[in-house]
XYZ file of C-alpha atoms in Angstrom:
237
model
C 94.981 103.269 157.831
C 94.761 104.018 161.539
C 91.651 103.266 163.595
C 91.023 105.921 166.211
C 88.286 106.770 168.682
C 89.629 109.465 170.957
C 91.686 111.986 168.916
C 94.431 112.230 171.510
C 97.602 110.964 169.829
C 99.747 112.148 166.932
C 98.535 110.900 163.537
C 100.951 109.751 160.809
C 98.789 107.394 158.753
C 97.500 107.920 155.211
C 93.940 107.471 156.416
C 92.378 107.816 159.857
C 89.041 106.166 160.614
C 86.932 107.377 163.545
C 83.267 106.312 163.241
C 82.030 108.219 166.278
C 79.137 110.551 165.623
C 80.839 113.439 167.432
C 84.160 113.118 165.551
C 85.176 116.408 163.872
C 87.963 117.501 161.536
C 88.979 120.155 164.069
C 89.731 117.375 166.589
C 92.708 116.392 164.434
C 94.038 119.810 163.434
C 96.887 119.698 165.943
C 97.382 115.918 165.733
C 97.795 115.424 162.003
C 101.519 115.223 161.239
C 101.112 115.012 157.454
C 98.996 117.298 155.261
C 98.027 114.415 152.975
C 96.391 112.389 155.764
C 92.717 111.779 154.940
C 90.107 111.687 157.694
C 87.194 109.255 157.507
C 84.908 110.475 160.252
C 81.405 109.610 161.408
C 79.065 106.598 161.470
C 78.878 106.457 157.679
C 82.264 104.681 157.973
C 81.288 102.372 160.834
C 82.253 98.724 160.373
C 79.494 96.230 161.170
C 79.428 92.488 160.630
C 77.714 91.156 157.497
C 74.751 89.901 159.498
C 73.696 93.510 160.093
C 73.532 94.215 156.354
C 71.280 91.192 156.013
C 68.881 92.421 158.679
C 69.015 96.120 157.806
C 66.202 95.825 155.250
C 64.112 93.651 157.578
C 64.314 95.784 160.718
C 60.968 97.538 160.816
C 59.136 99.620 163.362
C 56.503 98.134 165.649
C 54.071 100.476 167.366
C 53.351 97.866 170.021
C 56.202 97.091 172.425
C 56.567 93.337 172.902
C 60.293 92.951 173.635
C 62.833 94.963 175.586
C 66.419 94.029 174.709
C 69.129 94.425 177.351
C 72.776 94.075 176.380
C 76.004 95.574 177.712
C 78.743 94.288 175.445
C 80.766 91.120 175.469
C 82.558 91.391 178.796
C 81.728 92.379 182.367
C 78.411 94.216 182.441
C 79.347 95.716 185.839
C 75.999 94.558 187.250
C 74.014 96.655 184.767
C 71.747 93.853 183.545
C 70.522 92.860 187.004
C 70.110 96.565 187.799
C 67.916 97.075 184.720
C 65.886 93.928 185.339
C 65.249 94.951 188.932
C 64.346 98.514 187.959
C 61.736 97.393 185.430
C 60.409 94.163 186.969
C 57.035 95.636 187.950
C 56.632 97.476 184.667
C 54.398 95.933 181.981
C 54.805 92.236 182.938
C 53.558 91.075 179.526
C 56.547 92.639 177.785
C 59.377 90.144 177.407
C 62.896 91.033 178.569
C 65.529 89.577 176.256
C 69.036 89.624 177.725
C 72.032 89.214 175.416
C 75.380 88.501 177.033
C 78.561 86.533 176.434
C 80.105 83.637 178.308
C 82.981 85.982 179.289
C 80.600 88.030 181.457
C 81.363 87.126 185.107
C 77.878 88.331 186.123
C 75.960 85.648 184.213
C 75.386 83.655 187.402
C 73.798 86.709 189.032
C 71.484 87.147 186.063
C 70.408 83.504 186.164
C 69.713 83.691 189.898
C 67.707 86.877 189.464
C 65.523 85.335 186.757
C 64.893 82.203 188.830
C 63.901 84.298 191.820
C 61.647 86.798 190.073
C 59.981 84.689 187.385
C 59.128 87.560 185.047
C 58.733 87.058 181.319
C 62.400 86.965 180.336
C 65.032 85.122 178.328
C 68.791 84.940 178.837
C 70.785 84.321 175.656
C 74.517 83.657 175.956
C 76.844 83.808 172.916
C 74.029 84.447 170.440
C 75.335 83.968 166.854
C 72.658 86.240 165.326
C 72.813 89.403 167.404
C 71.499 91.537 164.549
C 68.342 89.441 164.375
C 67.673 89.840 168.090
C 68.131 93.594 167.828
C 65.867 93.793 164.784
C 63.149 91.809 166.574
C 63.200 93.990 169.710
C 61.161 97.174 170.203
C 63.229 98.986 172.856
C 66.832 98.547 173.930
C 68.668 99.248 177.170
C 72.346 99.200 176.289
C 75.826 100.442 177.159
C 77.457 103.325 175.326
C 80.145 101.513 173.344
C 80.175 99.850 169.912
C 76.775 98.307 170.627
C 75.267 101.727 169.906
C 76.277 101.464 166.243
C 74.598 98.064 165.949
C 71.302 99.056 167.563
C 71.261 102.296 165.571
C 71.596 100.374 162.307
C 68.672 98.180 163.319
C 66.599 101.264 164.140
C 66.163 100.182 167.742
C 65.144 103.040 170.084
C 67.493 102.770 173.041
C 68.217 104.006 176.518
C 71.971 104.215 177.068
C 73.448 103.407 180.472
C 77.176 104.067 180.537
C 79.257 101.384 182.263
C 82.646 102.962 181.428
C 83.879 106.539 181.465
C 84.990 106.447 177.822
C 81.358 105.926 176.728
C 80.294 109.386 177.838
C 80.876 111.429 174.666
C 79.533 108.681 172.406
C 76.327 108.394 174.459
C 75.819 112.151 174.443
C 76.254 112.310 170.664
C 73.562 109.698 169.993
C 71.266 111.491 172.447
C 71.723 114.842 170.678
C 71.033 113.170 167.322
C 67.667 111.921 168.600
C 68.631 108.271 168.192
C 68.885 107.232 171.837
C 68.330 108.642 175.314
C 71.452 109.061 177.413
C 70.797 108.178 181.069
C 74.351 108.812 182.263
C 76.555 106.458 184.250
C 75.379 103.292 185.962
C 76.888 104.466 189.250
C 74.751 107.609 189.332
C 71.539 106.247 187.807
C 68.582 105.573 190.092
C 66.290 102.638 189.385
C 63.168 104.784 189.503
C 64.614 107.074 186.823
C 65.293 104.155 184.517
C 61.805 102.795 185.157
C 60.253 106.162 184.301
C 62.276 106.480 181.102
C 61.286 103.004 179.919
C 57.641 103.684 180.701
C 57.770 107.002 178.861
C 59.300 105.432 175.758
C 56.742 102.632 175.716
C 53.883 105.122 175.848
C 55.300 107.313 173.062
C 55.260 105.355 169.800
C 55.758 108.496 167.708
C 58.994 109.272 169.546
C 60.179 105.695 169.054
C 59.362 105.876 165.365
C 61.388 109.076 164.981
C 64.325 107.432 166.769
C 64.010 104.413 164.482
C 64.128 106.550 161.335
C 66.950 108.792 162.552
C 69.135 105.858 163.471
C 68.876 104.029 160.168
C 69.798 107.218 158.300
C 73.005 107.531 160.315
C 74.202 103.903 160.188
C 73.303 102.124 156.945
C 75.696 99.145 157.144
C 77.717 100.362 154.149
C 80.701 101.685 156.104
C 83.119 98.919 155.116
C 82.231 99.365 151.442
C 82.839 103.123 151.633
C 86.221 102.628 153.257
C 87.172 100.015 150.665
C 86.318 102.467 147.882
C 88.538 105.085 149.478
C 91.463 102.708 149.914
C 91.132 101.512 146.316
C 90.999 105.070 144.998
C 87.334 104.828 143.969
C 85.991 107.622 146.153
C 82.670 108.966 144.901
């Protein structure tokens, strides 16, 4: 089985797995070198850690926004977290900002300094072992456009996507078109006032957030690994 995410190289494997929402059979028509190659496409085949299955049934919808989760993957956030904190610092001070990052992020010192200076209701969590729980407990997310989108979608978390890498563009657009998240484009081109307005709009529209919550959980149900296992074992249903 070959894992793929871009449909750009020749395919020889028995199975090809591409969990992206915008993945299509036609993308592989000229790449598939063997007629018997099977394509496993879309978020129904997305692999998530077991912790997400545990929290899938517990991730509910909250009409009141109490927590905004900010996370941009496990590496360099490219300054996105400080940008988002600064853009929203005067917005609803009673709403807690929860920042998830990893020790590999070279910007952690900047985040700590920002929080010390501004003293808003916030929490920085580094190397959190229960990411699914933090996503399930949040009410709005501001995230990057990579694999994190599959995790927040499974938890039904309405999100604003800020792309920090060029290869996140198509993925972010696909979630936006599906009504799961709002794509705000690249970090380099995003203005702080636009982000602030989008957060404010989402907070004030609980019905929109509820629709995003429902749509997301229908697309990513944490059963992707099981489906793939059934295919590999010849138990396709």
